[in-house]
Amino acid sequence: MALIGLMVSILCVILGLKWLLGSVNVWYYEKLKLGDKKSLSLPPGDFGWPFIGTMWSFLRAFKSSNPDSFISSFVSRFGRTGMYKTLMFGSPSVIVTTPEACRRVLSDDEAFKPGWPTSTMKLIGKKSFIGISYEEHKWLRKLTAAPVNGHEALSMYIKYIEENVISALDKWASMGQIEFLTQLRKLTFRIIMHIFLSSGSEQVMDALEREYTTLNYGVRAMAINLPGFAYHKALKARKKLVEIFQSIVDDRRERREKRGPGEKKDMMDILLEVEDE
């Protein structure tokens, strides 16, 4: 009986602590942050733990064989309201799940602006495709699409792509069991880098692929900037990527003056020659 009583007491303490910590987020984001907007009606939901929010359960579901389980947990607890409040990527958020609400968010550019978590922007950069304005995005996309736009442009890379695909298939055949998506991503990355950098060395290619993989893991991780965590590793990978690309840019600028008039240009050369109107 004493053991049962102790277990009940421990369970009550754990439940009480969970309620208390959950109440901290509710008080901070609903009572304190809203201020004069307290009368606004927020959808049902769960802010989760302080600082962490619901990221643990989101990432666990995202990496599992059933990613829908994250939304399903909100539906089972709060009903099919179609909108749920939560705390993700360090910011209070509202998740929409119905087709009508998603259509409104994606099509109403006046009420809803595209945005990314601050932690993600630190990794990808404020001047990346996801961080610039619509006009800048349109202009930069036009520039980067030029080397691969049309059959004539793509025909220059067909031989390289064909050779790499055949080589990759032969290599995979001798590897036994493989993780197909990972190998396909590596092959695709190599082809894209060839279009972007033309004749990059194997050492540079391998370094870029390795650092980009680390960066990608950090984008989908909790923003904990401490040694050992994926986000911290991703920040270090970004720093290395900047160093690699800066050395490539410096080298291209030196070679540009010596280039012949008929020499083929890759995407890096085109971007270096662009003048900002």
Tab-separated table of N, CA and C in Angstrom, residues 74-173:
chain	number	residue	atom	x	y	z
A	74	PHE	N	-3.960	16.731	-32.273
A	74	PHE	CA	-4.752	17.945	-32.042
A	74	PHE	C	-6.231	17.675	-32.327
A	75	VAL	N	-6.496	16.937	-33.398
A	75	VAL	CA	-7.877	16.630	-33.770
A	75	VAL	C	-8.556	15.803	-32.683
A	76	SER	N	-7.856	14.803	-32.163
A	76	SER	CA	-8.446	13.937	-31.138
A	76	SER	C	-8.662	14.665	-29.820
A	77	ARG	N	-7.827	15.653	-29.513
A	77	ARG	CA	-7.936	16.378	-28.235
A	77	ARG	C	-8.867	17.574	-28.310
A	78	PHE	N	-8.903	18.262	-29.473
A	78	PHE	CA	-9.651	19.517	-29.554
A	78	PHE	C	-10.762	19.510	-30.598
A	79	GLY	N	-10.947	18.378	-31.278
A	79	GLY	CA	-12.012	18.282	-32.277
A	79	GLY	C	-11.562	18.773	-33.642
A	80	ARG	N	-12.431	18.596	-34.628
A	80	ARG	CA	-12.106	18.994	-36.001
A	80	ARG	C	-12.460	20.469	-36.229
A	81	THR	N	-11.726	21.338	-35.558
A	81	THR	CA	-11.973	22.776	-35.709
A	81	THR	C	-11.282	23.344	-36.948
A	82	GLY	N	-10.238	22.656	-37.443
A	82	GLY	CA	-9.519	23.116	-38.629
A	82	GLY	C	-8.428	24.126	-38.341
A	83	MET	N	-8.388	24.652	-37.107
A	83	MET	CA	-7.350	25.615	-36.711
A	83	MET	C	-6.936	25.321	-35.276
A	84	TYR	N	-5.610	25.355	-35.023
A	84	TYR	CA	-5.101	25.024	-33.692
A	84	TYR	C	-3.919	25.936	-33.361
A	85	LYS	N	-3.893	26.418	-32.131
A	85	LYS	CA	-2.760	27.224	-31.681
A	85	LYS	C	-1.675	26.297	-31.135
A	86	THR	N	-0.432	26.698	-31.307
A	86	THR	CA	0.683	25.907	-30.808
A	86	THR	C	1.937	26.774	-30.754
A	87	LEU	N	3.022	26.215	-30.289
A	87	LEU	CA	4.308	26.914	-30.234
A	87	LEU	C	5.330	26.054	-30.960
A	88	MET	N	5.810	26.565	-32.120
A	88	MET	CA	6.759	25.804	-32.933
A	88	MET	C	7.876	26.705	-33.432
A	89	PHE	N	9.079	26.166	-33.520
A	89	PHE	CA	10.249	26.913	-33.993
A	89	PHE	C	10.446	28.212	-33.217
A	90	GLY	N	10.111	28.165	-31.932
A	90	GLY	CA	10.332	29.320	-31.067
A	90	GLY	C	9.308	30.428	-31.181
A	91	SER	N	8.212	30.210	-31.942
A	91	SER	CA	7.212	31.267	-32.136
A	91	SER	C	5.797	30.705	-31.937
A	92	PRO	N	4.905	31.496	-31.322
A	92	PRO	CA	3.504	31.075	-31.251
A	92	PRO	C	2.926	30.999	-32.658
A	93	SER	N	2.199	29.960	-32.947
A	93	SER	CA	1.727	29.714	-34.310
A	93	SER	C	0.296	29.229	-34.314
A	94	VAL	N	-0.329	29.338	-35.479
A	94	VAL	CA	-1.656	28.784	-35.701
A	94	VAL	C	-1.555	27.833	-36.893
A	95	ILE	N	-1.946	26.592	-36.680
A	95	ILE	CA	-1.927	25.578	-37.741
A	95	ILE	C	-3.309	25.507	-38.365
A	96	VAL	N	-3.376	25.555	-39.691
A	96	VAL	CA	-4.649	25.387	-40.394
A	96	VAL	C	-4.615	24.060	-41.141
A	97	THR	N	-5.728	23.338	-41.141
A	97	THR	CA	-5.743	21.984	-41.706
A	97	THR	C	-6.816	21.759	-42.760
A	98	THR	N	-7.818	22.631	-42.854
A	98	THR	CA	-8.890	22.411	-43.829
A	98	THR	C	-8.497	22.985	-45.192
A	99	PRO	N	-8.986	22.422	-46.296
A	99	PRO	CA	-8.661	22.943	-47.632
A	99	PRO	C	-9.024	24.408	-47.799
A	100	GLU	N	-10.174	24.811	-47.245
A	100	GLU	CA	-10.627	26.196	-47.398
A	100	GLU	C	-9.662	27.166	-46.707
A	101	ALA	N	-9.261	26.824	-45.475
A	101	ALA	CA	-8.353	27.704	-44.725
A	101	ALA	C	-6.974	27.748	-45.378
A	102	CYS	N	-6.488	26.609	-45.849
A	102	CYS	CA	-5.182	26.565	-46.523
A	102	CYS	C	-5.203	27.401	-47.800
A	103	ARG	N	-6.306	27.318	-48.544
A	103	ARG	CA	-6.437	28.091	-49.781
A	103	ARG	C	-6.408	29.586	-49.478
A	104	ARG	N	-7.076	29.983	-48.401
A	104	ARG	CA	-7.107	31.397	-48.019
A	104	ARG	C	-5.700	31.891	-47.650
A	105	VAL	N	-4.979	31.100	-46.878
A	105	VAL	CA	-3.632	31.482	-46.449
A	105	VAL	C	-2.689	31.596	-47.647
A	106	LEU	N	-2.795	30.652	-48.581
A	106	LEU	CA	-1.872	30.602	-49.714
A	106	LEU	C	-2.197	31.610	-50.819
A	107	SER	N	-3.442	32.061	-50.870
A	107	SER	CA	-3.849	32.942	-51.975
A	107	SER	C	-4.053	34.400	-51.562
A	108	ASP	N	-4.288	34.674	-50.291
A	108	ASP	CA	-4.535	36.044	-49.836
A	108	ASP	C	-3.213	36.717	-49.470
A	109	ASP	N	-2.577	37.346	-50.453
A	109	ASP	CA	-1.265	37.959	-50.226
A	109	ASP	C	-1.337	39.231	-49.391
A	110	GLU	N	-2.515	39.820	-49.278
A	110	GLU	CA	-2.659	41.039	-48.478
A	110	GLU	C	-2.662	40.723	-46.987
A	111	ALA	N	-3.363	39.662	-46.606
A	111	ALA	CA	-3.496	39.317	-45.186
A	111	ALA	C	-2.369	38.418	-44.688
A	112	PHE	N	-1.794	37.610	-45.594
A	112	PHE	CA	-0.774	36.652	-45.182
A	112	PHE	C	0.501	36.849	-46.009
A	113	LYS	N	1.597	37.006	-45.311
A	113	LYS	CA	2.896	37.175	-45.958
A	113	LYS	C	3.740	35.923	-45.728
A	114	PRO	N	4.510	35.498	-46.739
A	114	PRO	CA	5.377	34.325	-46.544
A	114	PRO	C	6.466	34.626	-45.529
A	115	GLY	N	6.802	33.651	-44.757
A	115	GLY	CA	7.830	33.853	-43.739
A	115	GLY	C	8.395	32.529	-43.264
A	116	TRP	N	9.562	32.595	-42.675
A	116	TRP	CA	10.227	31.415	-42.153
A	116	TRP	C	10.685	31.696	-40.736
A	117	PRO	N	10.851	30.656	-39.924
A	117	PRO	CA	11.365	30.863	-38.561
A	117	PRO	C	12.726	31.548	-38.582
A	118	THR	N	12.992	32.351	-37.570
A	118	THR	CA	14.262	33.068	-37.471
A	118	THR	C	15.452	32.113	-37.509
A	119	SER	N	15.303	30.964	-36.845
A	119	SER	CA	16.390	29.979	-36.806
A	119	SER	C	16.698	29.462	-38.209
A	120	THR	N	15.666	29.291	-39.038
A	120	THR	CA	15.866	28.817	-40.409
A	120	THR	C	16.555	29.878	-41.252
A	121	MET	N	16.152	31.140	-41.089
A	121	MET	CA	16.748	32.234	-41.855
A	121	MET	C	18.241	32.392	-41.535
A	122	LYS	N	18.626	32.113	-40.280
A	122	LYS	CA	20.033	32.197	-39.912
A	122	LYS	C	20.856	31.156	-40.667
A	123	LEU	N	20.228	30.035	-40.979
A	123	LEU	CA	20.929	28.977	-41.697
A	123	LEU	C	20.952	29.230	-43.199
A	124	ILE	N	19.816	29.594	-43.772
A	124	ILE	CA	19.696	29.709	-45.223
A	124	ILE	C	20.122	31.079	-45.727
A	125	GLY	N	19.915	32.113	-44.910
A	125	GLY	CA	20.367	33.448	-45.294
A	125	GLY	C	19.231	34.368	-45.707
A	126	LYS	N	19.357	35.646	-45.367
A	126	LYS	CA	18.316	36.627	-45.672
A	126	LYS	C	18.223	36.947	-47.158
A	127	LYS	N	19.281	36.658	-47.910
A	127	LYS	CA	19.278	36.938	-49.350
A	127	LYS	C	19.061	35.674	-50.180
A	128	SER	N	18.596	34.611	-49.552
A	128	SER	CA	18.285	33.388	-50.292
A	128	SER	C	16.934	33.550	-50.971
A	129	PHE	N	16.539	32.553	-51.751
A	129	PHE	CA	15.264	32.612	-52.473
A	129	PHE	C	14.085	32.812	-51.521
A	130	ILE	N	14.164	32.237	-50.336
A	130	ILE	CA	13.027	32.313	-49.407
A	130	ILE	C	13.017	33.600	-48.589
A	131	GLY	N	14.091	34.399	-48.672
A	131	GLY	CA	14.160	35.584	-47.828
A	131	GLY	C	14.018	36.903	-48.561
A	132	ILE	N	13.955	36.872	-49.896
A	132	ILE	CA	13.897	38.106	-50.664
A	132	ILE	C	12.466	38.420	-51.101
A	133	SER	N	12.265	39.634	-51.610
A	133	SER	CA	10.942	40.064	-52.047
A	133	SER	C	10.537	39.355	-53.332
A	134	TYR	N	9.278	39.511	-53.704
A	134	TYR	CA	8.761	38.847	-54.905
A	134	TYR	C	9.511	39.302	-56.158
A	135	GLU	N	9.748	40.621	-56.277
A	135	GLU	CA	10.438	41.141	-57.454
A	135	GLU	C	11.880	40.649	-57.524
A	136	GLU	N	12.572	40.631	-56.365
A	136	GLU	CA	13.939	40.120	-56.326
A	136	GLU	C	13.967	38.626	-56.667
A	137	HIS	N	12.982	37.918	-56.153
A	137	HIS	CA	12.879	36.476	-56.402
A	137	HIS	C	12.693	36.211	-57.900
A	138	LYS	N	11.814	36.979	-58.521
A	138	LYS	CA	11.537	36.823	-59.951
A	138	LYS	C	12.789	37.113	-60.782
A	139	TRP	N	13.513	38.171	-60.418
A	139	TRP	CA	14.721	38.571	-61.136
A	139	TRP	C	15.823	37.528	-60.992
A	140	LEU	N	16.046	37.047	-59.754
A	140	LEU	CA	17.106	36.070	-59.496
A	140	LEU	C	16.770	34.716	-60.120
A	141	ARG	N	15.498	34.357	-60.107
A	141	ARG	CA	15.086	33.086	-60.716
A	141	ARG	C	15.324	33.102	-62.232
A	142	LYS	N	15.080	34.252	-62.843
A	142	LYS	CA	15.310	34.392	-64.281
A	142	LYS	C	16.790	34.202	-64.596
A	143	LEU	N	17.664	34.758	-63.749
A	143	LEU	CA	19.106	34.632	-63.965
A	143	LEU	C	19.577	33.194	-63.798
A	144	THR	N	19.121	32.530	-62.726
A	144	THR	CA	19.592	31.175	-62.445
A	144	THR	C	18.983	30.144	-63.383
A	145	ALA	N	17.849	30.471	-64.003
A	145	ALA	CA	17.219	29.531	-64.930
A	145	ALA	C	17.825	29.591	-66.323
A	146	ALA	N	18.530	30.685	-66.625
A	146	ALA	CA	19.066	30.882	-67.979
A	146	ALA	C	19.955	29.740	-68.470
A	147	PRO	N	20.894	29.217	-67.627
A	147	PRO	CA	21.780	28.162	-68.134
A	147	PRO	C	21.074	26.849	-68.435
A	148	VAL	N	19.856	26.630	-67.938
A	148	VAL	CA	19.154	25.352	-68.151
A	148	VAL	C	17.799	25.557	-68.817
A	149	ASN	N	17.575	26.729	-69.371
A	149	ASN	CA	16.272	27.047	-69.959
A	149	ASN	C	16.256	26.684	-71.440
A	150	GLY	N	15.452	25.701	-71.802
A	150	GLY	CA	15.320	25.315	-73.207
A	150	GLY	C	16.138	24.078	-73.550
A	151	HIS	N	15.767	23.443	-74.671
A	151	HIS	CA	16.418	22.204	-75.085
A	151	HIS	C	17.883	22.412	-75.435
A	152	GLU	N	18.192	23.521	-76.109
A	152	GLU	CA	19.568	23.783	-76.529
A	152	GLU	C	20.495	23.935	-75.330
A	153	ALA	N	20.010	24.640	-74.293
A	153	ALA	CA	20.825	24.837	-73.089
A	153	ALA	C	21.034	23.519	-72.352
A	154	LEU	N	19.962	22.730	-72.234
A	154	LEU	CA	20.062	21.460	-71.520
A	154	LEU	C	20.927	20.447	-72.266
A	155	SER	N	20.959	20.556	-73.591
A	155	SER	CA	21.718	19.586	-74.389
A	155	SER	C	23.208	19.598	-74.036
A	156	MET	N	23.697	20.719	-73.499
A	156	MET	CA	25.116	20.810	-73.128
A	156	MET	C	25.438	19.911	-71.936
A	157	TYR	N	24.410	19.577	-71.143
A	157	TYR	CA	24.650	18.808	-69.924
A	157	TYR	C	24.185	17.354	-70.033
A	158	ILE	N	23.556	16.997	-71.162
A	158	ILE	CA	22.988	15.654	-71.293
A	158	ILE	C	24.066	14.578	-71.158
A	159	LYS	N	25.201	14.772	-71.812
A	159	LYS	CA	26.287	13.777	-71.758
A	159	LYS	C	26.778	13.597	-70.329
A	160	TYR	N	26.983	14.707	-69.622
A	160	TYR	CA	27.460	14.640	-68.242
A	160	TYR	C	26.435	13.922	-67.359
A	161	ILE	N	25.156	14.268	-67.515
A	161	ILE	CA	24.101	13.647	-66.715
A	161	ILE	C	24.027	12.149	-67.000
A	162	GLU	N	24.071	11.793	-68.297
A	162	GLU	CA	23.983	10.378	-68.685
A	162	GLU	C	25.136	9.573	-68.097
A	163	GLU	N	26.350	10.087	-68.201
A	163	GLU	CA	27.524	9.383	-67.679
A	163	GLU	C	27.427	9.195	-66.164
A	164	ASN	N	26.963	10.218	-65.463
A	164	ASN	CA	26.868	10.135	-64.002
A	164	ASN	C	25.759	9.194	-63.553
A	165	VAL	N	24.638	9.179	-64.272
A	165	VAL	CA	23.546	8.275	-63.921
A	165	VAL	C	23.973	6.823	-64.129
A	166	ILE	N	24.615	6.530	-65.261
A	166	ILE	CA	25.086	5.166	-65.540
A	166	ILE	C	26.120	4.728	-64.506
A	167	SER	N	27.040	5.639	-64.184
A	167	SER	CA	28.065	5.334	-63.181
A	167	SER	C	27.439	5.070	-61.813
A	168	ALA	N	26.434	5.886	-61.463
A	168	ALA	CA	25.769	5.712	-60.169
A	168	ALA	C	25.010	4.390	-60.102
A	169	LEU	N	24.331	4.031	-61.186
A	169	LEU	CA	23.583	2.767	-61.224
A	169	LEU	C	24.525	1.569	-61.076
A	170	ASP	N	25.674	1.618	-61.751
A	170	ASP	CA	26.664	0.542	-61.618
A	170	ASP	C	27.184	0.450	-60.187
A	171	LYS	N	27.410	1.595	-59.576
A	171	LYS	CA	27.913	1.630	-58.205
A	171	LYS	C	26.866	1.088	-57.240
A	172	TRP	N	25.602	1.494	-57.411
A	172	TRP	CA	24.536	1.024	-56.529
A	172	TRP	C	24.327	-0.481	-56.646
A	173	ALA	N	24.503	-1.003	-57.867
A	173	ALA	CA	24.295	-2.439	-58.095
A	173	ALA	C	25.286	-3.282	-57.300
